[in-house]
Amino acid sequence: SSWLDAAVSRLIGYGRMGTCSGIAVKDIPGVGGCWAAAGRLFAMGTVRGERDAGERSRTPRRDLDNGASMSSTSAREGATSSTTSTTRAQKTVLIDMDGVLCDFERHFLNHWRREYPDRKYIPLEERRSHTVDQDPQGVYDVRSQHSIMGRPGFYESMPPIAGGIEAVLDMDKEPGLLVRICTSPFGKDEAQALCVKEKREWMRTRLGEEWVTERKFVAIKDKTTVEGAVLIDDKPAPERVKGEMRTPSWQHVVFTQPYNTEDPDCSGKPRLNCWEDWRKVVLPLLKD
C-alpha cells in the first residue's frame, strides 16, 4: 500500500543518511499508526546490517588475536616503504662542473690561443696540473690566466663535455637518487659573483630552471661541507682544503682528465672515464 511504501522509503532514506541511530521508528514523520509494520522492516534491515558489520569486524579481531592484523601489517608495510623512500632520497650524487660537465680546459685553451697567438700553450693531453697556472711547464702565468677567466661571458659560454648533459638528466630520473651540481667558483668578491651567476645561467640554459635552485645547485669553495654519497670531480683531491685533508661524507669518483691520470691523490679511487659509463661506475657505489 501507499502508506507502507512511503514508510519504507523514509526508513531507507534515513538509513542511507546514517541518521536512524537513536531515532524511534514510530516518531518518523509519515509512518503514523503503522509504525509497527514499518518497524519490523527496519529491524530486519538493522539486523542484517549488524550481521554484515559483525562479519567485517570479526576478521581484524582474529588477526589482532594472532598478533598480525591486516591494518597493522599495512601500517608496517607503509612505514617500511616510507623508510625505504627516505633512505633512497638521501643517496645524493654531487657533480662538479668545470672539467666534468663543462669543457673548461678546451674553452680556456681556445681563448688563450686567440688572446695570445704568439705565446706558447700546452696541448690538452699534455696538461699535468689541475690548476692552470700551476702546470709544471710554466706556460700560463696567473695574470694572463685570470684576465681570461674573469672576463664576462667566459663561464656562461663553456661547451658541454660529450654526453654530460644527457647523463645527468638520466641520472636524475634514477629512483632514489638526488643529483646536485656542486661547483667551486673562481676568484673572490665581484669575480666570484660573476662566475656563480654565469654558471647558474649555464645550467638554466642547458638543463632548465630547476637546476639553479638551492636543492639542485651549490657553488662553494669547500666541497667537503656538502653532504652526499658520491662526488664526481676531476680535481685529484677535492677532500684537501687549504693543504689539510678532510673527511667528507661523499666518496670521490675521479672524472678522468689528462692531468689526473697519474696523480697519486687519485690512486685507489673509482674512475669515470666518460659519461656513457656512469651507470656501471656510480650505481654500484650507492648500494647499501
PDB file of C-alpha atoms in Angstrom:
ATOM      1  CA  SER A   1       0.000   0.000   0.000  1.00  0.00           C
ATOM      2  CA  SER A   2       0.977   3.616  -0.411  1.00  0.00           C
ATOM      3  CA  TRP A   3       1.489   4.207   3.312  1.00  0.00           C
ATOM      4  CA  LEU A   4       3.872   1.242   3.572  1.00  0.00           C
ATOM      5  CA  ASP A   5       5.795   2.319   0.501  1.00  0.00           C
ATOM      6  CA  ALA A   6       6.145   5.795   1.975  1.00  0.00           C
ATOM      7  CA  ALA A   7       7.283   4.401   5.310  1.00  0.00           C
ATOM      8  CA  VAL A   8       9.867   2.115   3.778  1.00  0.00           C
ATOM      9  CA  SER A   9      11.125   4.916   1.525  1.00  0.00           C
ATOM     10  CA  ARG A  10      11.607   7.191   4.530  1.00  0.00           C
ATOM     11  CA  LEU A  11      13.325   4.451   6.510  1.00  0.00           C
ATOM     12  CA  ILE A  12      15.684   3.684   3.628  1.00  0.00           C
ATOM     13  CA  GLY A  13      16.359   7.382   3.200  1.00  0.00           C
ATOM     14  CA  TYR A  14      17.168   7.804   6.882  1.00  0.00           C
ATOM     15  CA  GLY A  15      19.336   4.699   6.839  1.00  0.00           C
ATOM     16  CA  ARG A  16      21.361   5.914   3.860  1.00  0.00           C
ATOM     17  CA  MET A  17      21.951   9.222   5.544  1.00  0.00           C
ATOM     18  CA  GLY A  18      23.136   7.403   8.640  1.00  0.00           C
ATOM     19  CA  THR A  19      20.582   9.236  10.855  1.00  0.00           C
ATOM     20  CA  CYS A  20      18.476   6.351  12.109  1.00  0.00           C
ATOM     21  CA  SER A  21      20.590   5.582  15.140  1.00  0.00           C
ATOM     22  CA  GLY A  22      18.775   6.624  18.277  1.00  0.00           C
ATOM     23  CA  ILE A  23      15.511   7.540  16.473  1.00  0.00           C
ATOM     24  CA  ALA A  24      12.293   5.672  17.382  1.00  0.00           C
ATOM     25  CA  VAL A  25      10.591   4.287  14.288  1.00  0.00           C
ATOM     26  CA  LYS A  26       7.186   5.472  15.498  1.00  0.00           C
ATOM     27  CA  ASP A  27       8.484   9.036  15.647  1.00  0.00           C
ATOM     28  CA  ILE A  28       9.460   9.172  11.976  1.00  0.00           C
ATOM     29  CA  PRO A  29       7.028  11.549  10.224  1.00  0.00           C
ATOM     30  CA  GLY A  30       4.529   9.923   7.874  1.00  0.00           C
ATOM     31  CA  VAL A  31       4.654   6.416   9.346  1.00  0.00           C
ATOM     32  CA  GLY A  32       1.705   7.041  11.682  1.00  0.00           C
ATOM     33  CA  GLY A  33      -0.159   4.158  13.263  1.00  0.00           C
ATOM     34  CA  CYS A  34       1.508   1.594  11.042  1.00  0.00           C
ATOM     35  CA  TRP A  35       4.865   2.119  12.624  1.00  0.00           C
ATOM     36  CA  ALA A  36       4.991  -1.419  13.937  1.00  0.00           C
ATOM     37  CA  ALA A  37       4.975  -2.955  10.468  1.00  0.00           C
ATOM     38  CA  ALA A  38       7.481  -0.473   9.209  1.00  0.00           C
ATOM     39  CA  GLY A  39       9.499  -1.055  12.353  1.00  0.00           C
ATOM     40  CA  ARG A  40       9.744  -4.723  11.585  1.00  0.00           C
ATOM     41  CA  LEU A  41      11.081  -3.914   8.120  1.00  0.00           C
ATOM     42  CA  PHE A  42      13.574  -1.539   9.660  1.00  0.00           C
ATOM     43  CA  ALA A  43      14.558  -4.122  12.254  1.00  0.00           C
ATOM     44  CA  MET A  44      15.182  -6.663   9.518  1.00  0.00           C
ATOM     45  CA  GLY A  45      17.470  -4.236   7.745  1.00  0.00           C
ATOM     46  CA  THR A  46      19.182  -3.354  11.029  1.00  0.00           C
ATOM     47  CA  VAL A  47      19.785  -6.973  11.961  1.00  0.00           C
ATOM     48  CA  ARG A  48      21.138  -7.690   8.507  1.00  0.00           C
ATOM     49  CA  GLY A  49      23.356  -4.622   8.694  1.00  0.00           C
ATOM     50  CA  GLU A  50      24.591  -5.611  12.142  1.00  0.00           C
ATOM     51  CA  ARG A  51      25.268  -9.145  10.952  1.00  0.00           C
ATOM     52  CA  ASP A  52      27.257  -7.830   7.972  1.00  0.00           C
ATOM     53  CA  ALA A  53      29.123  -5.432  10.194  1.00  0.00           C
ATOM     54  CA  GLY A  54      29.846  -8.254  12.606  1.00  0.00           C
ATOM     55  CA  GLU A  55      31.280 -10.358   9.816  1.00  0.00           C
ATOM     56  CA  ARG A  56      33.511  -7.452   8.806  1.00  0.00           C
ATOM     57  CA  SER A  57      34.648  -6.777  12.346  1.00  0.00           C
ATOM     58  CA  ARG A  58      35.455 -10.370  13.293  1.00  0.00           C
ATOM     59  CA  THR A  59      38.273 -10.789  10.751  1.00  0.00           C
ATOM     60  CA  PRO A  60      40.527  -7.995  12.057  1.00  0.00           C
ATOM     61  CA  ARG A  61      39.834  -9.118  15.642  1.00  0.00           C
ATOM     62  CA  ARG A  62      41.074 -12.618  14.804  1.00  0.00           C
ATOM     63  CA  ASP A  63      44.142 -11.049  13.243  1.00  0.00           C
ATOM     64  CA  LEU A  64      44.684  -8.937  16.318  1.00  0.00           C
ATOM     65  CA  ASP A  65      44.430 -12.056  18.498  1.00  0.00           C
ATOM     66  CA  ASN A  66      47.090 -13.644  16.337  1.00  0.00           C
ATOM     67  CA  GLY A  67      49.252 -10.540  16.599  1.00  0.00           C
ATOM     68  CA  ALA A  68      49.103  -9.847  12.851  1.00  0.00           C
ATOM     69  CA  SER A  69      46.120  -7.654  11.975  1.00  0.00           C
ATOM     70  CA  MET A  70      45.669  -6.566   8.416  1.00  0.00           C
ATOM     71  CA  SER A  71      45.681  -2.943   9.437  1.00  0.00           C
ATOM     72  CA  SER A  72      48.865  -3.226  11.472  1.00  0.00           C
ATOM     73  CA  THR A  73      50.520  -5.177   8.658  1.00  0.00           C
ATOM     74  CA  SER A  74      49.585  -2.436   6.209  1.00  0.00           C
ATOM     75  CA  ALA A  75      50.921   0.156   8.615  1.00  0.00           C
ATOM     76  CA  ARG A  76      54.201  -1.707   8.917  1.00  0.00           C
ATOM     77  CA  GLU A  77      54.438  -2.056   5.157  1.00  0.00           C
ATOM     78  CA  GLY A  78      53.688   1.628   4.763  1.00  0.00           C
ATOM     79  CA  ALA A  79      56.322   2.517   7.336  1.00  0.00           C
ATOM     80  CA  THR A  80      58.837   0.277   5.579  1.00  0.00           C
ATOM     81  CA  SER A  81      58.016   1.867   2.243  1.00  0.00           C
ATOM     82  CA  SER A  82      58.332   5.335   3.738  1.00  0.00           C
ATOM     83  CA  THR A  83      61.648   4.467   5.353  1.00  0.00           C
ATOM     84  CA  THR A  84      62.963   2.998   2.114  1.00  0.00           C
ATOM     85  CA  SER A  85      61.858   6.089   0.220  1.00  0.00           C
ATOM     86  CA  THR A  86      63.570   8.353   2.728  1.00  0.00           C
ATOM     87  CA  THR A  87      66.738   6.279   2.625  1.00  0.00           C
ATOM     88  CA  ARG A  88      66.829   6.366  -1.141  1.00  0.00           C
ATOM     89  CA  ALA A  89      66.235  10.102  -1.195  1.00  0.00           C
ATOM     90  CA  GLN A  90      69.404  10.500   0.868  1.00  0.00           C
ATOM     91  CA  LYS A  91      71.529   8.997  -1.895  1.00  0.00           C
ATOM     92  CA  THR A  92      72.889  12.263  -3.222  1.00  0.00           C
ATOM     93  CA  VAL A  93      75.228  12.399  -6.196  1.00  0.00           C
ATOM     94  CA  LEU A  94      77.255  15.602  -6.386  1.00  0.00           C
ATOM     95  CA  ILE A  95      78.603  16.628  -9.789  1.00  0.00           C
ATOM     96  CA  ASP A  96      81.297  19.194 -10.474  1.00  0.00           C
ATOM     97  CA  MET A  97      81.031  21.500 -13.482  1.00  0.00           C
ATOM     98  CA  ASP A  98      84.480  22.577 -14.786  1.00  0.00           C
ATOM     99  CA  GLY A  99      86.255  19.642 -16.376  1.00  0.00           C
ATOM    100  CA  VAL A 100      83.328  17.295 -15.675  1.00  0.00           C
ATOM    101  CA  LEU A 101      80.121  18.687 -17.095  1.00  0.00           C
ATOM    102  CA  CYS A 102      81.672  21.694 -18.893  1.00  0.00           C
ATOM    103  CA  ASP A 103      84.743  21.519 -21.114  1.00  0.00           C
ATOM    104  CA  PHE A 104      86.646  24.209 -19.230  1.00  0.00           C
ATOM    105  CA  GLU A 105      90.089  23.096 -20.400  1.00  0.00           C
ATOM    106  CA  ARG A 106      89.333  23.253 -24.119  1.00  0.00           C
ATOM    107  CA  HIS A 107      87.450  26.514 -23.618  1.00  0.00           C
ATOM    108  CA  PHE A 108      90.392  28.115 -21.823  1.00  0.00           C
ATOM    109  CA  LEU A 109      92.881  26.868 -24.408  1.00  0.00           C
ATOM    110  CA  ASN A 110      90.825  28.309 -27.279  1.00  0.00           C
ATOM    111  CA  HIS A 111      90.622  31.676 -25.514  1.00  0.00           C
ATOM    112  CA  TRP A 112      94.345  31.633 -24.762  1.00  0.00           C
ATOM    113  CA  ARG A 113      95.311  30.965 -28.361  1.00  0.00           C
ATOM    114  CA  ARG A 114      93.034  33.739 -29.636  1.00  0.00           C
ATOM    115  CA  GLU A 115      94.193  36.203 -26.997  1.00  0.00           C
ATOM    116  CA  TYR A 116      97.908  35.373 -27.208  1.00  0.00           C
ATOM    117  CA  PRO A 117      98.530  33.873 -30.672  1.00  0.00           C
ATOM    118  CA  ASP A 118     102.298  34.295 -30.394  1.00  0.00           C
ATOM    119  CA  ARG A 119     102.705  32.726 -26.956  1.00  0.00           C
ATOM    120  CA  LYS A 120     103.249  29.103 -26.034  1.00  0.00           C
ATOM    121  CA  TYR A 121     100.404  26.893 -24.978  1.00  0.00           C
ATOM    122  CA  ILE A 122     100.022  23.389 -23.599  1.00  0.00           C
ATOM    123  CA  PRO A 123      98.056  20.853 -25.661  1.00  0.00           C
ATOM    124  CA  LEU A 124      95.255  19.345 -23.596  1.00  0.00           C
ATOM    125  CA  GLU A 125      96.761  15.867 -23.494  1.00  0.00           C
ATOM    126  CA  GLU A 126      99.992  17.290 -22.056  1.00  0.00           C
ATOM    127  CA  ARG A 127      98.492  19.134 -19.115  1.00  0.00           C
ATOM    128  CA  ARG A 128      99.818  17.848 -15.795  1.00  0.00           C
ATOM    129  CA  SER A 129      98.166  20.102 -13.226  1.00  0.00           C
ATOM    130  CA  HIS A 130      94.527  20.584 -12.354  1.00  0.00           C
ATOM    131  CA  THR A 131      95.151  24.280 -11.747  1.00  0.00           C
ATOM    132  CA  VAL A 132      96.084  26.007 -15.000  1.00  0.00           C
ATOM    133  CA  ASP A 133      98.775  28.345 -13.664  1.00  0.00           C
ATOM    134  CA  GLN A 134     100.403  25.587 -11.582  1.00  0.00           C
ATOM    135  CA  ASP A 135     101.292  23.359 -14.519  1.00  0.00           C
ATOM    136  CA  PRO A 136     104.978  22.425 -14.152  1.00  0.00           C
ATOM    137  CA  GLN A 137     105.736  23.580 -17.708  1.00  0.00           C
ATOM    138  CA  GLY A 138     105.213  27.167 -16.523  1.00  0.00           C
ATOM    139  CA  VAL A 139     103.428  28.366 -19.657  1.00  0.00           C
ATOM    140  CA  TYR A 140     100.383  30.025 -18.119  1.00  0.00           C
ATOM    141  CA  ASP A 141     101.000  32.947 -15.792  1.00  0.00           C
ATOM    142  CA  VAL A 142      98.437  33.966 -13.190  1.00  0.00           C
ATOM    143  CA  ARG A 143      97.735  37.431 -14.566  1.00  0.00           C
ATOM    144  CA  SER A 144      97.063  36.292 -18.136  1.00  0.00           C
ATOM    145  CA  GLN A 145      95.027  33.324 -16.963  1.00  0.00           C
ATOM    146  CA  HIS A 146      92.846  35.431 -14.673  1.00  0.00           C
ATOM    147  CA  SER A 147      92.272  38.043 -17.367  1.00  0.00           C
ATOM    148  CA  ILE A 148      90.640  35.332 -19.469  1.00  0.00           C
ATOM    149  CA  MET A 149      88.710  33.536 -16.719  1.00  0.00           C
ATOM    150  CA  GLY A 150      87.438  36.760 -15.179  1.00  0.00           C
ATOM    151  CA  ARG A 151      86.085  38.131 -18.433  1.00  0.00           C
ATOM    152  CA  PRO A 152      82.276  38.426 -18.667  1.00  0.00           C
ATOM    153  CA  GLY A 153      80.798  35.568 -20.651  1.00  0.00           C
ATOM    154  CA  PHE A 154      83.669  33.126 -20.148  1.00  0.00           C
ATOM    155  CA  TYR A 155      81.886  30.641 -17.861  1.00  0.00           C
ATOM    156  CA  GLU A 156      78.483  31.055 -19.431  1.00  0.00           C
ATOM    157  CA  SER A 157      79.839  30.085 -22.861  1.00  0.00           C
ATOM    158  CA  MET A 158      81.752  26.924 -21.878  1.00  0.00           C
ATOM    159  CA  PRO A 159      80.896  24.000 -24.190  1.00  0.00           C
ATOM    160  CA  PRO A 160      79.472  20.871 -22.548  1.00  0.00           C
ATOM    161  CA  ILE A 161      81.545  17.721 -22.265  1.00  0.00           C
ATOM    162  CA  ALA A 162      80.272  14.988 -24.573  1.00  0.00           C
ATOM    163  CA  GLY A 163      77.389  13.046 -23.054  1.00  0.00           C
ATOM    164  CA  GLY A 164      77.386  15.015 -19.821  1.00  0.00           C
ATOM    165  CA  ILE A 165      74.015  16.716 -20.026  1.00  0.00           C
ATOM    166  CA  GLU A 166      72.279  13.541 -21.169  1.00  0.00           C
ATOM    167  CA  ALA A 167      73.919  11.523 -18.389  1.00  0.00           C
ATOM    168  CA  VAL A 168      72.935  13.998 -15.683  1.00  0.00           C
ATOM    169  CA  LEU A 169      69.322  14.050 -16.846  1.00  0.00           C
ATOM    170  CA  ASP A 170      69.228  10.245 -16.974  1.00  0.00           C
ATOM    171  CA  MET A 171      70.798  10.002 -13.548  1.00  0.00           C
ATOM    172  CA  ASP A 172      68.235  12.406 -12.175  1.00  0.00           C
ATOM    173  CA  LYS A 173      65.477  10.023 -13.303  1.00  0.00           C
ATOM    174  CA  GLU A 174      67.022   7.115 -11.412  1.00  0.00           C
ATOM    175  CA  PRO A 175      64.756   6.103  -8.477  1.00  0.00           C
ATOM    176  CA  GLY A 176      66.124   7.111  -5.101  1.00  0.00           C
ATOM    177  CA  LEU A 177      68.816   9.483  -6.372  1.00  0.00           C
ATOM    178  CA  LEU A 178      69.134  13.197  -5.794  1.00  0.00           C
ATOM    179  CA  VAL A 179      71.542  14.789  -8.260  1.00  0.00           C
ATOM    180  CA  ARG A 180      73.093  18.127  -7.288  1.00  0.00           C
ATOM    181  CA  ILE A 181      75.606  20.332  -9.046  1.00  0.00           C
ATOM    182  CA  CYS A 182      78.491  21.144  -6.706  1.00  0.00           C
ATOM    183  CA  THR A 183      80.946  23.609  -8.206  1.00  0.00           C
ATOM    184  CA  SER A 184      83.730  25.769  -6.843  1.00  0.00           C
ATOM    185  CA  PRO A 185      83.517  29.372  -8.056  1.00  0.00           C
ATOM    186  CA  PHE A 186      86.528  31.170  -9.449  1.00  0.00           C
ATOM    187  CA  GLY A 187      88.049  34.235  -7.779  1.00  0.00           C
ATOM    188  CA  LYS A 188      86.819  36.480  -4.989  1.00  0.00           C
ATOM    189  CA  ASP A 189      84.246  39.198  -4.491  1.00  0.00           C
ATOM    190  CA  GLU A 190      82.985  40.552  -7.842  1.00  0.00           C
ATOM    191  CA  ALA A 191      84.830  37.923  -9.908  1.00  0.00           C
ATOM    192  CA  GLN A 192      83.326  35.156  -7.806  1.00  0.00           C
ATOM    193  CA  ALA A 193      79.835  36.633  -8.010  1.00  0.00           C
ATOM    194  CA  LEU A 194      80.139  36.857 -11.799  1.00  0.00           C
ATOM    195  CA  CYS A 195      81.358  33.269 -12.023  1.00  0.00           C
ATOM    196  CA  VAL A 196      78.437  31.943  -9.955  1.00  0.00           C
ATOM    197  CA  LYS A 197      75.944  33.985 -11.940  1.00  0.00           C
ATOM    198  CA  GLU A 198      77.271  32.666 -15.251  1.00  0.00           C
ATOM    199  CA  LYS A 199      77.412  29.066 -14.048  1.00  0.00           C
ATOM    200  CA  ARG A 200      73.790  29.311 -12.961  1.00  0.00           C
ATOM    201  CA  GLU A 201      72.904  30.652 -16.374  1.00  0.00           C
ATOM    202  CA  TRP A 202      74.816  27.792 -17.995  1.00  0.00           C
ATOM    203  CA  MET A 203      72.723  25.301 -16.024  1.00  0.00           C
ATOM    204  CA  ARG A 204      69.460  27.147 -16.624  1.00  0.00           C
ATOM    205  CA  THR A 205      70.009  27.318 -20.375  1.00  0.00           C
ATOM    206  CA  ARG A 206      71.014  23.686 -20.838  1.00  0.00           C
ATOM    207  CA  LEU A 207      69.159  21.772 -18.128  1.00  0.00           C
ATOM    208  CA  GLY A 208      66.324  24.032 -17.021  1.00  0.00           C
ATOM    209  CA  GLU A 209      65.163  26.308 -14.207  1.00  0.00           C
ATOM    210  CA  GLU A 210      65.048  23.522 -11.621  1.00  0.00           C
ATOM    211  CA  TRP A 211      68.828  23.158 -11.816  1.00  0.00           C
ATOM    212  CA  VAL A 212      69.546  26.607 -10.422  1.00  0.00           C
ATOM    213  CA  THR A 213      67.503  26.076  -7.252  1.00  0.00           C
ATOM    214  CA  GLU A 214      69.191  25.581  -3.896  1.00  0.00           C
ATOM    215  CA  ARG A 215      68.168  21.931  -3.952  1.00  0.00           C
ATOM    216  CA  LYS A 216      69.987  21.245  -7.204  1.00  0.00           C
ATOM    217  CA  PHE A 217      72.831  23.777  -7.348  1.00  0.00           C
ATOM    218  CA  VAL A 218      75.629  24.513  -4.869  1.00  0.00           C
ATOM    219  CA  ALA A 219      78.510  26.913  -5.505  1.00  0.00           C
ATOM    220  CA  ILE A 220      81.055  26.604  -2.704  1.00  0.00           C
ATOM    221  CA  LYS A 221      84.812  26.654  -2.228  1.00  0.00           C
ATOM    222  CA  ASP A 222      84.914  23.834   0.331  1.00  0.00           C
ATOM    223  CA  LYS A 223      83.011  20.868  -1.091  1.00  0.00           C
ATOM    224  CA  THR A 224      83.716  18.734   1.970  1.00  0.00           C
ATOM    225  CA  THR A 225      80.949  20.625   3.783  1.00  0.00           C
ATOM    226  CA  VAL A 226      78.311  19.426   1.295  1.00  0.00           C
ATOM    227  CA  GLU A 227      76.523  16.188   2.191  1.00  0.00           C
ATOM    228  CA  GLY A 228      76.448  13.452  -0.423  1.00  0.00           C
ATOM    229  CA  ALA A 229      77.162   9.802  -1.177  1.00  0.00           C
ATOM    230  CA  VAL A 230      79.350  10.430  -4.217  1.00  0.00           C
ATOM    231  CA  LEU A 231      81.186  13.422  -5.687  1.00  0.00           C
ATOM    232  CA  ILE A 232      82.156  13.226  -9.366  1.00  0.00           C
ATOM    233  CA  ASP A 233      85.077  15.623  -9.770  1.00  0.00           C
ATOM    234  CA  ASP A 234      88.153  15.979 -11.966  1.00  0.00           C
ATOM    235  CA  LYS A 235      90.181  17.528  -9.175  1.00  0.00           C
ATOM    236  CA  PRO A 236      92.616  14.918  -7.829  1.00  0.00           C
ATOM    237  CA  ALA A 237      91.922  15.676  -4.161  1.00  0.00           C
ATOM    238  CA  PRO A 238      88.762  17.724  -3.536  1.00  0.00           C
ATOM    239  CA  GLU A 239      88.937  16.483   0.051  1.00  0.00           C
ATOM    240  CA  ARG A 240      92.068  18.567   0.575  1.00  0.00           C
ATOM    241  CA  VAL A 241      91.185  22.099   1.649  1.00  0.00           C
ATOM    242  CA  LYS A 242      93.947  24.677   2.088  1.00  0.00           C
ATOM    243  CA  GLY A 243      96.510  21.901   2.414  1.00  0.00           C
ATOM    244  CA  GLU A 244      94.522  19.985   5.026  1.00  0.00           C
ATOM    245  CA  MET A 245      92.899  16.627   4.327  1.00  0.00           C
ATOM    246  CA  ARG A 246      89.249  16.481   5.408  1.00  0.00           C
ATOM    247  CA  THR A 247      86.865  13.555   5.815  1.00  0.00           C
ATOM    248  CA  PRO A 248      83.779  14.321   3.724  1.00  0.00           C
ATOM    249  CA  SER A 249      80.563  12.296   3.694  1.00  0.00           C
ATOM    250  CA  TRP A 250      80.972  11.533  -0.021  1.00  0.00           C
ATOM    251  CA  GLN A 251      83.214   9.158  -1.921  1.00  0.00           C
ATOM    252  CA  HIS A 252      85.264  10.780  -4.647  1.00  0.00           C
ATOM    253  CA  VAL A 253      84.803   9.450  -8.175  1.00  0.00           C
ATOM    254  CA  VAL A 254      87.578  10.833 -10.382  1.00  0.00           C
ATOM    255  CA  PHE A 255      86.369  12.158 -13.711  1.00  0.00           C
ATOM    256  CA  THR A 256      89.320  11.378 -15.921  1.00  0.00           C
ATOM    257  CA  GLN A 257      91.322  14.218 -17.419  1.00  0.00           C
ATOM    258  CA  PRO A 258      94.953  14.146 -18.688  1.00  0.00           C
ATOM    259  CA  TYR A 259      96.204  15.970 -15.584  1.00  0.00           C
ATOM    260  CA  ASN A 260      94.788  13.439 -13.105  1.00  0.00           C
ATOM    261  CA  THR A 261      95.659  10.109 -14.752  1.00  0.00           C
ATOM    262  CA  GLU A 262      98.987   9.829 -12.942  1.00  0.00           C
ATOM    263  CA  ASP A 263      98.287  11.937  -9.888  1.00  0.00           C
ATOM    264  CA  PRO A 264      98.997   9.953  -6.691  1.00  0.00           C
ATOM    265  CA  ASP A 265      95.995  11.567  -4.980  1.00  0.00           C
ATOM    266  CA  CYS A 266      93.775   9.601  -7.364  1.00  0.00           C
ATOM    267  CA  SER A 267      95.320   6.250  -6.518  1.00  0.00           C
ATOM    268  CA  GLY A 268      92.724   3.662  -5.495  1.00  0.00           C
ATOM    269  CA  LYS A 269      89.748   5.895  -6.268  1.00  0.00           C
ATOM    270  CA  PRO A 270      86.975   4.835  -8.661  1.00  0.00           C
ATOM    271  CA  ARG A 271      87.174   6.477 -12.066  1.00  0.00           C
ATOM    272  CA  LEU A 272      84.649   7.680 -14.590  1.00  0.00           C
ATOM    273  CA  ASN A 273      86.463   7.845 -17.918  1.00  0.00           C
ATOM    274  CA  CYS A 274      83.456   9.005 -19.922  1.00  0.00           C
ATOM    275  CA  TRP A 275      79.820   9.806 -19.199  1.00  0.00           C
ATOM    276  CA  GLU A 276      78.444   6.799 -21.019  1.00  0.00           C
ATOM    277  CA  ASP A 277      79.929   4.614 -18.242  1.00  0.00           C
ATOM    278  CA  TRP A 278      78.196   6.363 -15.343  1.00  0.00           C
ATOM    279  CA  ARG A 279      75.782   3.511 -14.563  1.00  0.00           C
ATOM    280  CA  LYS A 280      78.427   0.821 -14.173  1.00  0.00           C
ATOM    281  CA  VAL A 281      80.719   3.128 -12.170  1.00  0.00           C
ATOM    282  CA  VAL A 282      78.365   5.172  -9.984  1.00  0.00           C
ATOM    283  CA  LEU A 283      75.404   2.923  -9.218  1.00  0.00           C
ATOM    284  CA  PRO A 284      77.420   0.128  -7.527  1.00  0.00           C
ATOM    285  CA  LEU A 285      78.861   2.717  -5.147  1.00  0.00           C
ATOM    286  CA  LEU A 286      75.356   3.655  -3.992  1.00  0.00           C
ATOM    287  CA  LYS A 287      74.293   0.179  -2.927  1.00  0.00           C
ATOM    288  CA  ASP A 288      73.798  -0.299   0.808  1.00  0.00           C
TER     289      ASP A 288
END
